[in-house]
Coordinates of N, CA and C and ligand atoms in Angstrom, one line a residue:
Chain A
X252 N -7.5 33.5 -28.6 CA -8.6 34.6 -28.2 C -9.4 35.4 -29.4
X253 N -10.4 35.0 -29.9 CA -11.3 35.9 -30.7 C -11.3 37.2 -30.7
X254 N -11.0 38.3 -31.6 CA -11.1 39.7 -31.5 C -12.2 40.0 -32.5
X255 N -13.4 40.9 -32.2 CA -13.9 41.4 -32.5 C -13.5 42.3 -33.7
X256 N -13.7 41.9 -35.0 CA -13.8 43.2 -36.2 C -15.1 43.7 -36.3
X257 N -15.0 44.7 -36.6 CA -16.2 46.3 -36.9 C -16.3 45.3 -38.5
X258 N -17.2 45.3 -38.9 CA -18.1 45.0 -40.0 C -17.1 46.6 -40.7
X259 N -16.5 46.1 -42.0 CA -15.9 47.0 -43.3 C -17.1 48.0 -43.9
X260 N -16.4 49.2 -44.3 CA -17.4 49.8 -45.1 C -17.6 49.0 -46.2
X261 N -18.7 49.0 -47.2 CA -18.8 48.3 -48.5 C -18.1 49.5 -49.2
X262 N -17.1 48.5 -49.9 CA -15.9 49.3 -50.3 C -16.4 49.9 -52.0
X263 N -15.7 50.8 -52.4 CA -16.0 52.0 -52.9 C -17.0 51.4 -54.7
X264 N -16.1 50.7 -55.3 CA -17.4 50.1 -56.4 C -18.2 49.0 -55.4
X265 N -19.0 49.5 -54.5 CA -20.0 48.5 -54.0 C -21.0 50.0 -53.8
X266 N -20.2 50.7 -53.4 CA -21.3 52.2 -52.9 C -22.5 51.9 -53.4
X267 N -23.2 51.6 -54.8 CA -24.4 51.5 -55.4 C -25.3 50.5 -54.9
X268 N -24.5 49.5 -53.4 CA -25.4 49.1 -52.8 C -25.6 49.4 -51.2
X269 N -25.4 50.9 -50.9 CA -25.6 51.5 -49.6 C -27.0 52.1 -49.2
X270 N -27.8 52.1 -50.6 CA -29.2 52.6 -50.4 C -29.9 51.0 -49.9
X271 N -29.7 49.7 -50.9 CA -30.3 48.7 -49.8 C -29.5 48.5 -48.4
X272 N -28.5 48.8 -48.3 CA -27.6 48.5 -46.7 C -28.9 49.3 -45.5
X273 N -29.1 50.9 -46.1 CA -29.5 51.4 -45.2 C -31.0 51.3 -45.1
X274 N -31.5 51.0 -45.6 CA -32.9 50.1 -45.9 C -33.1 49.0 -45.1
X275 N -32.3 48.2 -44.8 CA -31.9 47.0 -44.2 C -31.8 46.8 -42.1
X276 N -31.5 48.6 -42.3 CA -31.4 48.8 -40.7 C -32.3 49.0 -39.9
X277 N -32.3 49.0 -38.7 CA -33.2 49.5 -37.5 C -33.6 51.1 -37.3
X278 N -34.3 52.0 -37.6 CA -34.3 53.4 -37.0 C -34.3 53.2 -36.0
X279 N -34.4 52.6 -35.0 CA -34.1 52.8 -33.3 C -32.5 52.8 -33.1
X280 N -32.0 51.7 -33.6 CA -30.3 50.9 -32.8 C -29.7 51.5 -34.4
X281 N -30.2 51.3 -35.3 CA -28.9 51.8 -37.1 C -28.5 50.6 -37.0
X282 N -28.6 49.3 -36.5 CA -28.0 47.9 -36.8 C -28.7 47.4 -37.8
X283 N -28.4 46.1 -38.4 CA -29.2 45.8 -39.2 C -30.3 45.1 -38.4
X284 N -32.0 45.7 -38.9 CA -32.9 45.2 -38.3 C -33.4 43.0 -37.8
X285 N -33.1 43.2 -36.5 CA -33.2 41.6 -35.9 C -34.4 42.0 -35.5
X286 N -35.4 40.1 -35.6 CA -36.2 39.7 -36.0 C -37.4 41.0 -36.2
X287 N -37.4 41.4 -37.5 CA -38.2 42.5 -37.8 C -39.8 42.5 -37.1
X288 N -39.9 43.3 -37.0 CA -41.6 43.6 -36.6 C -42.2 45.0 -37.5
X289 N -43.0 45.0 -37.6 CA -43.7 46.3 -38.7 C -45.1 46.9 -38.0
X290 N -45.3 47.7 -38.0 CA -46.2 48.3 -36.9 C -47.2 48.3 -38.3
X291 N -48.3 49.1 -37.3 CA -49.4 49.4 -38.3 C -49.3 50.3 -40.1
X292 N -48.4 51.5 -39.2 CA -48.2 52.5 -40.5 C -46.8 52.2 -41.1
X293 N -46.4 51.0 -41.5 CA -45.9 50.2 -42.5 C -44.2 50.4 -42.0
X294 N -43.9 50.6 -40.7 CA -42.9 51.0 -40.0 C -42.1 49.8 -39.9
X295 N -40.9 49.9 -39.4 CA -39.8 48.2 -39.5 C -38.9 48.6 -38.0
X296 N -38.7 48.0 -37.2 CA -37.9 47.9 -36.2 C -37.4 46.4 -35.8
X297 N -36.1 46.3 -34.9 CA -36.1 45.2 -34.2 C -36.8 44.6 -33.5
X298 N -37.5 43.3 -32.7 CA -38.5 43.3 -32.0 C -38.0 43.9 -30.5
X299 N -37.2 43.7 -30.2 CA -36.8 45.0 -28.8 C -36.7 45.6 -29.4
X300 N -36.4 46.7 -29.9 CA -36.3 48.0 -29.9 C -37.6 48.7 -29.8
X301 N -39.1 48.1 -30.6 CA -39.8 48.7 -30.8 C -40.7 48.4 -29.6
X302 N -40.7 47.1 -29.0 CA -41.2 46.8 -27.5 C -40.7 47.8 -26.8
X303 N -39.5 48.1 -26.6 CA -38.9 49.0 -25.3 C -39.6 50.6 -25.6
X304 N -39.7 50.7 -26.8 CA -40.0 52.2 -27.1 C -41.6 52.1 -27.0
X305 N -42.3 51.4 -27.4 CA -43.7 51.5 -26.7 C -44.2 51.2 -25.3
X306 N -43.5 50.5 -24.4 CA -43.5 50.5 -23.4 C -43.6 51.9 -22.8
X307 N -43.2 52.8 -23.4 CA -42.4 53.7 -23.0 C -43.8 55.0 -23.4
X308 N -43.9 55.0 -24.6 CA -44.8 55.9 -25.8 C -45.6 54.7 -26.6
X309 N -46.8 54.8 -26.2 CA -47.5 54.0 -27.5 C -47.6 54.5 -29.0
X310 N -46.3 55.3 -30.0 CA -46.1 55.4 -30.9 C -45.5 55.3 -32.1
X311 N -45.2 55.0 -33.3 CA -44.7 54.8 -34.0 C -42.9 56.1 -34.1
X312 N -42.0 55.5 -33.8 CA -40.7 56.3 -33.5 C -40.5 57.0 -35.0
X313 N -41.2 56.2 -35.9 CA -40.7 57.0 -37.1 C -41.5 58.6 -37.6
X314 N -43.1 57.9 -37.3 CA -43.7 58.7 -38.0 C -44.9 59.0 -36.6
X315 N -44.5 58.8 -35.9 CA -45.5 59.5 -34.5 C -47.2 58.4 -34.5
X316 N -47.4 57.5 -35.6 CA -49.0 57.4 -35.7 C -48.9 56.5 -34.4
X317 N -50.1 56.5 -34.0 CA -50.7 55.8 -33.3 C -50.2 54.1 -33.3
X318 N -49.8 53.7 -32.3 CA -49.3 51.9 -32.3 C -48.8 51.4 -31.3
X319 N -49.6 50.5 -31.3 CA -49.5 48.9 -29.8 C -49.3 48.0 -30.2
X320 N -48.7 47.6 -29.1 CA -47.9 46.0 -29.5 C -48.5 45.0 -30.0
X321 N -49.9 45.1 -29.8 CA -50.9 44.4 -30.2 C -51.1 43.9 -32.1
X322 N -50.5 45.6 -32.2 CA -50.5 45.4 -33.7 C -49.5 45.4 -35.0
X323 N -48.4 45.0 -33.6 CA -47.2 44.6 -34.4 C -47.1 43.4 -35.2
X324 N -46.8 43.3 -36.6 CA -46.6 42.2 -37.4 C -45.3 41.5 -37.4
X325 N -44.8 40.4 -37.4 CA -43.6 39.7 -38.3 C -43.5 40.4 -39.2
X326 N -42.4 40.6 -39.9 CA -42.3 41.4 -41.3 C -41.3 40.4 -41.7
X327 N -40.8 38.7 -42.0 CA -40.0 37.7 -41.7 C -39.5 38.1 -43.7
X328 N -39.4 38.7 -44.1 CA -39.0 38.5 -45.6 C -37.7 39.6 -45.2
X329 N -37.8 40.6 -44.0 CA -36.8 42.1 -44.0 C -35.6 40.5 -43.2
X330 N -36.2 39.9 -42.2 CA -35.1 38.8 -41.7 C -34.3 38.6 -43.0
X331 N -35.1 37.2 -43.7 CA -34.5 36.9 -44.8 C -33.5 37.7 -45.9
X332 N -34.0 38.9 -45.7 CA -33.1 39.6 -46.6 C -32.2 40.2 -45.7
X333 N -32.0 40.0 -44.8 CA -30.5 41.0 -43.6 C -29.9 39.8 -44.1
X334 N -30.2 38.7 -43.8 CA -29.4 37.7 -43.5 C -28.7 37.4 -45.3
X335 N -29.2 37.3 -46.2 CA -29.1 37.1 -47.9 C -27.6 38.3 -48.1
X336 N -28.6 39.8 -47.3 CA -27.7 40.7 -47.6 C -26.3 40.8 -46.9
X337 N -26.1 40.1 -45.9 CA -24.9 40.6 -45.1 C -24.0 39.3 -45.6
X338 N -24.6 38.3 -46.5 CA -23.4 36.9 -46.6 C -23.0 37.6 -48.2
X339 N -24.0 38.0 -48.8 CA -23.9 38.7 -50.2 C -22.4 39.7 -50.1
X340 N -22.9 40.5 -49.3 CA -21.9 41.7 -48.5 C -20.4 41.5 -48.4
X341 N -20.6 40.3 -47.5 CA -19.0 39.4 -47.2 C -18.5 38.9 -48.1
X342 N -18.5 38.4 -48.9 CA -18.5 37.6 -50.1 C -17.7 38.8 -51.4
X343 N -18.7 39.8 -51.0 CA -18.1 40.8 -52.3 C -17.1 41.9 -51.5
X344 N -17.0 41.8 -50.3 CA -16.0 42.3 -49.7 C -14.7 41.8 -49.6
X345 N -14.8 40.7 -49.9 CA -13.7 39.4 -49.7 C -13.1 39.0 -51.0
X346 N -14.0 40.0 -52.1 CA -13.7 39.5 -53.3 C -12.9 40.6 -53.6
X347 N -12.9 41.8 -53.3 CA -12.5 43.2 -53.6 C -11.6 43.8 -52.8
X348 N -11.4 43.2 -51.8 CA -10.0 43.2 -50.9 C -9.0 42.2 -51.0
X349 N -8.5 41.9 -52.0 CA -7.3 40.8 -51.9 C -6.7 40.6 -50.8
X350 N -6.2 42.1 -50.2 CA -5.0 41.5 -49.3 C -5.9 41.4 -47.6
X351 N -4.8 40.8 -47.3 CA -5.3 40.3 -45.4 C -6.2 41.9 -44.5
X352 N -6.7 41.6 -43.7 CA -7.1 42.9 -42.7 C -5.6 43.1 -41.7
X353 N -5.8 44.3 -42.1 CA -4.8 45.2 -41.3 C -4.5 44.9 -39.9
X354 N -3.4 44.2 -39.4 CA -3.4 43.8 -37.7 C -3.2 44.8 -36.7
X355 N -4.2 44.9 -35.8 CA -3.9 45.4 -34.7 C -2.0 46.1 -33.9
X356 N -2.0 46.7 -33.6 CA -0.9 47.1 -33.1 C -0.8 46.7 -31.7
X357 N 0.4 46.0 -31.1 CA 0.4 45.0 -29.7 C 1.2 45.5 -29.2
Chain B
X150 N -38.1 54.4 -83.1 CA -38.7 53.7 -82.1 C -37.9 52.7 -80.9
X151 N -38.5 52.6 -79.8 CA -37.6 51.9 -78.7 C -38.2 50.4 -78.6
X152 N -36.8 49.3 -78.2 CA -37.1 48.6 -78.3 C -36.8 47.7 -76.3
X153 N -37.5 47.0 -76.1 CA -37.6 46.6 -75.0 C -36.5 45.3 -74.8
X154 N -35.5 45.3 -74.2 CA -34.4 44.8 -73.7 C -34.7 44.1 -72.6
X155 N -34.8 43.0 -72.2 CA -35.2 42.3 -71.6 C -34.2 42.2 -70.1
X156 N -34.2 42.4 -68.8 CA -32.8 42.9 -68.3 C -32.3 41.4 -67.9
X157 N -30.7 41.7 -68.2 CA -29.7 40.7 -68.0 C -30.0 39.7 -66.6
X158 N -29.5 38.5 -66.8 CA -28.9 38.0 -65.6 C -27.9 38.7 -64.9
X159 N -27.8 38.4 -63.4 CA -27.1 39.3 -62.8 C -25.4 38.3 -63.8
X160 N -24.3 39.4 -63.2 CA -23.2 38.8 -63.8 C -22.4 37.5 -63.2
X161 N -21.7 37.0 -63.2 CA -21.2 35.6 -62.8 C -20.8 36.4 -61.5
X162 N -19.8 37.2 -61.3 CA -19.3 37.8 -60.1 C -20.0 38.1 -59.5
X163 N -21.3 38.3 -59.5 CA -22.4 39.0 -58.9 C -23.4 37.6 -58.3
X164 N -23.3 36.7 -58.7 CA -24.2 35.8 -58.4 C -24.4 35.7 -56.9
X165 N -23.8 36.2 -55.9 CA -23.7 36.2 -54.6 C -25.2 36.9 -54.2
X166 N -25.3 37.7 -55.2 CA -26.8 39.4 -54.8 C -27.8 38.2 -55.4
X167 N -27.9 36.7 -55.6 CA -29.2 36.1 -56.5 C -30.2 35.8 -55.3
X168 N -29.7 35.4 -54.1 CA -30.5 35.2 -53.0 C -31.0 36.3 -52.6
X169 N -31.1 37.9 -52.8 CA -31.4 38.9 -52.4 C -32.7 39.3 -53.7
X170 N -32.0 39.2 -54.7 CA -33.0 39.2 -56.0 C -33.9 38.5 -55.6
X171 N -33.9 37.3 -55.2 CA -35.3 36.3 -55.5 C -36.4 36.3 -54.3
X172 N -35.3 37.5 -53.2 CA -36.3 37.9 -52.6 C -37.3 38.6 -52.4
X173 N -36.6 39.3 -53.3 CA -37.9 40.8 -53.6 C -38.9 40.4 -54.6
X174 N -39.0 39.2 -55.5 CA -39.4 38.9 -56.0 C -41.1 38.1 -55.7
X175 N -42.4 38.4 -56.3 CA -43.3 37.9 -56.1 C -43.6 36.4 -56.2
X176 N -44.2 35.9 -55.2 CA -44.5 34.2 -55.6 C -45.5 33.9 -56.3
X177 N -45.9 35.1 -56.9 CA -47.0 34.6 -57.8 C -46.8 34.7 -59.2
X178 N -46.1 36.1 -59.3 CA -45.5 36.2 -60.9 C -44.3 36.3 -61.0
X179 N -43.3 35.5 -60.2 CA -42.0 35.9 -60.4 C -40.9 36.9 -60.5
X180 N -42.4 38.0 -61.3 CA -41.4 39.4 -61.6 C -41.0 40.3 -60.1
X181 N -40.4 41.2 -60.3 CA -40.5 42.2 -59.0 C -41.5 42.9 -58.2
X182 N -42.0 42.6 -56.8 CA -43.1 42.8 -56.3 C -43.4 44.1 -56.6
X183 N -44.3 44.4 -56.7 CA -45.2 45.6 -56.8 C -45.8 46.5 -56.5
X184 N -46.1 47.4 -55.5 CA -46.9 47.6 -54.3 C -47.1 46.0 -53.2
X185 N -46.4 45.9 -52.8 CA -46.0 44.8 -52.2 C -47.1 45.1 -50.5
X186 N -48.0 43.6 -50.6 CA -48.7 44.0 -49.9 C -48.4 42.2 -49.0
X187 N -48.3 42.4 -47.2 CA -48.1 41.3 -46.3 C -49.4 40.6 -46.0
X188 N -49.5 39.3 -46.0 CA -51.0 38.7 -45.2 C -50.3 38.6 -43.6
X189 N -50.9 38.2 -43.0 CA -50.8 38.0 -41.7 C -50.3 37.2 -41.5
X190 N -50.0 35.6 -42.2 CA -49.2 35.0 -42.0 C -47.6 35.5 -42.8
X191 N -47.4 36.8 -42.8 CA -46.4 37.3 -43.4 C -45.5 37.0 -44.6
X192 N -46.4 36.7 -45.5 CA -45.9 36.8 -46.9 C -46.4 37.7 -47.6
X193 N -45.7 37.7 -48.7 CA -45.6 39.4 -49.9 C -45.8 38.9 -51.2
X194 N -46.6 39.8 -52.1 CA -47.0 39.5 -52.9 C -47.0 41.0 -53.7
X195 N -47.3 41.4 -55.1 CA -47.7 42.6 -55.7 C -49.7 42.4 -55.2
X196 N -49.6 43.9 -55.2 CA -51.7 44.3 -54.8 C -52.4 43.4 -55.8
X197 N -51.8 43.5 -57.4 CA -52.5 42.9 -57.8 C -53.0 41.3 -57.8
X198 N -52.2 40.8 -57.9 CA -51.6 39.5 -57.8 C -52.5 38.4 -56.7
X199 N -52.2 39.3 -55.3 CA -52.8 38.9 -54.6 C -54.4 39.1 -54.5
X200 N -54.4 39.9 -54.6 CA -55.8 40.6 -54.6 C -57.1 39.2 -55.9
X201 N -56.4 39.3 -56.6 CA -56.9 38.6 -57.5 C -56.8 37.0 -56.8
X202 N -55.5 36.4 -56.7 CA -55.5 35.0 -56.3 C -56.8 35.1 -54.8
X203 N -56.8 36.1 -53.8 CA -58.0 36.2 -53.1 C -59.3 36.2 -53.1
X204 N -59.7 36.8 -54.4 CA -61.2 37.2 -54.9 C -61.5 35.3 -55.3
X205 N -60.3 34.6 -55.8 CA -61.2 33.2 -55.7 C -61.3 32.3 -54.7
X206 N -59.8 32.5 -53.9 CA -59.6 31.4 -52.8 C -58.9 32.5 -51.5
X207 N -59.9 32.2 -50.4 CA -59.2 33.4 -49.4 C -58.2 32.5 -48.6
X208 N -56.7 32.2 -49.4 CA -56.1 31.5 -48.3 C -54.5 32.0 -49.2
X209 N -53.6 32.1 -48.7 CA -52.4 32.1 -48.6 C -51.7 31.6 -49.9
X210 N -51.4 32.4 -51.3 CA -51.2 31.3 -52.1 C -49.6 29.8 -51.9
X211 N -49.0 30.9 -50.7 CA -47.4 30.4 -50.3 C -47.7 29.1 -49.4
X212 N -48.5 29.7 -47.6 CA -48.9 28.5 -47.2 C -50.2 28.1 -47.1
X213 N -51.1 28.7 -47.6 CA -52.3 28.2 -47.3 C -53.0 28.4 -46.0
X214 N -53.1 29.4 -45.4 CA -53.1 29.7 -44.2 C -54.5 30.4 -45.1
X215 N -55.5 30.8 -43.8 CA -56.4 31.7 -43.8 C -56.1 33.1 -44.3
X216 N -56.6 33.7 -45.9 CA -56.5 35.2 -45.5 C -57.6 35.8 -46.5
X217 N -57.4 37.3 -45.8 CA -58.6 38.3 -46.2 C -58.1 39.4 -47.1
X218 N -59.2 39.9 -48.1 CA -58.2 41.4 -48.3 C -57.9 42.4 -47.4
X219 N -59.0 42.4 -46.3 CA -59.1 43.4 -45.0 C -57.8 43.3 -44.4
X220 N -57.3 41.9 -44.4 CA -56.0 41.7 -43.4 C -55.2 42.5 -43.8
X221 N -54.9 42.5 -45.7 CA -53.6 42.8 -46.2 C -53.0 44.2 -45.6
X222 N -51.6 44.2 -45.5 CA -51.0 45.2 -44.7 C -49.8 45.5 -45.8
X223 N -50.0 46.6 -46.5 CA -48.9 47.1 -47.0 C -47.4 47.4 -46.5
X224 N -46.1 46.3 -47.1 CA -45.3 46.3 -46.7 C -44.6 47.0 -47.6
X225 N -43.9 48.9 -47.1 CA -43.6 49.4 -47.8 C -41.9 49.3 -48.2
X226 N -41.2 48.9 -47.3 CA -40.1 48.7 -47.1 C -39.6 48.1 -48.0
X227 N -40.6 46.7 -49.0 CA -39.9 45.9 -50.0 C -40.3 46.6 -51.2
X228 N -41.1 47.6 -51.2 CA -41.3 48.5 -52.7 C -39.4 49.4 -52.4
X229 N -39.2 50.2 -51.8 CA -38.2 51.0 -51.4 C -36.9 49.8 -51.8
X230 N -36.7 48.5 -51.2 CA -35.7 47.7 -51.4 C -35.9 47.2 -52.7
X231 N -36.8 46.8 -53.3 CA -37.5 46.6 -55.1 C -36.6 47.8 -56.0
X232 N -36.8 49.0 -55.6 CA -36.5 50.3 -56.0 C -34.9 50.3 -56.3
X233 N -34.2 50.4 -55.0 CA -33.1 50.7 -54.7 C -31.7 49.1 -55.5
X234 N -32.9 48.5 -55.1 CA -31.8 46.7 -55.8 C -31.9 46.7 -57.0
X235 N -33.0 47.4 -57.6 CA -32.6 47.4 -58.9 C -31.8 48.3 -59.5
X236 N -32.1 50.2 -59.0 CA -30.9 51.3 -59.0 C -29.4 49.9 -59.3
X237 N -29.1 49.2 -58.2 CA -27.9 49.0 -57.7 C -27.3 47.8 -58.8
X238 N -28.7 47.2 -59.0 CA -27.6 45.6 -59.7 C -27.6 46.5 -61.4
X239 N -28.8 47.7 -61.7 CA -28.0 48.1 -63.1 C -26.9 48.8 -63.5
X240 N -26.3 49.3 -62.2 CA -24.8 50.0 -61.9 C -24.2 49.2 -62.2
X241 N -24.3 48.0 -61.2 CA -23.1 47.2 -61.1 C -22.9 46.3 -62.8
X242 N -23.9 46.2 -63.0 CA -24.3 45.2 -64.3 C -23.6 46.2 -65.6
X243 N -23.3 47.2 -64.9 CA -22.8 48.5 -66.2 C -21.2 47.8 -66.1
X244 N -21.3 48.8 -65.0 CA -19.5 48.2 -64.3 C -19.4 47.5 -64.9
X245 N -19.5 46.0 -64.5 CA -19.2 44.5 -65.1 C -19.0 44.5 -66.2
X246 N -20.1 44.5 -67.2 CA -20.0 44.5 -68.8 C -20.0 45.2 -69.6
X247 N -18.0 46.0 -69.9 CA -17.9 47.4 -70.4 C -18.1 47.1 -72.0
X248 N -18.5 46.1 -72.3 CA -19.1 46.3 -73.9 C -20.1 46.6 -74.1
X249 N -20.7 47.0 -75.3 CA -22.0 47.7 -75.9 C -22.7 46.3 -75.6
X250 N -24.3 46.7 -75.5 CA -25.2 45.4 -75.7 C -25.1 45.3 -77.0
X251 N -25.6 43.7 -77.2 CA -25.7 42.4 -78.5 C -26.4 43.6 -79.1
X252 N -26.6 43.8 -80.7 CA -27.7 44.7 -81.5 C -28.0 43.1 -81.9
X253 N -29.6 43.6 -81.7 CA -30.2 42.6 -82.8 C -30.0 42.0 -84.3
X254 N -30.6 41.1 -84.5 CA -30.0 41.0 -86.2 C -31.3 41.2 -86.6
X255 N -30.9 42.4 -88.2 CA -32.2 42.4 -88.7 C -32.1 42.3 -89.7
Ligands
LIG1330 ZN1 -33.0 47.8 -33.8
LIG1331 ZN1 -45.0 55.2 -38.6
LIG1332 ZN1 -46.9 39.5 -58.6
LIG1333 ZN1 -48.7 32.8 -46.2

């Protein structure tokens, strides 16, 4: 049986990458942006997060500008950046922590 | 008198950040994207690079889709990512190379 292991925080010596990490997260769900959609006001969200929000209120959750679903534009470079950053972060975290993960108490 | 020092390559142990670095560069000038503008087809360029290109040919330099200046949209998160990534890269490069930079021959 596979257990879900939460992503570790960035190790201390990689703390300088935290601002990059933060920019790649959705302002609605705080997870890495998934299928990034950009509003006219240049804010980015997961496709599902922004569509849900707009069906309730036609405005940007970040800056309150008027926003509609038809104005949304895919921001594919953000999807590519999320993928590449997660890969790099995974590799860097493994390099830094040479020790095996702590086993849960049974 | 200040001399212009070219940005060093990423150190070997940070090679995994190269795909992130590549995504933050403009496909026209290959420098970090400066005032990022996104076309309808979701490709990104420096504001100056894409405006120059479109004044010559109304199509995307990457995928050849029809593109006009009025369709361009600021992609501000890309500007923020370039800034944060350059900061992080600078700090990580300093941490890795503890030795002083090589002085040019006089
Ligand atoms: Zn989200
Ligand atoms: Zn907004
Ligand atoms: Zn450019
Ligand atoms: Zn294109």
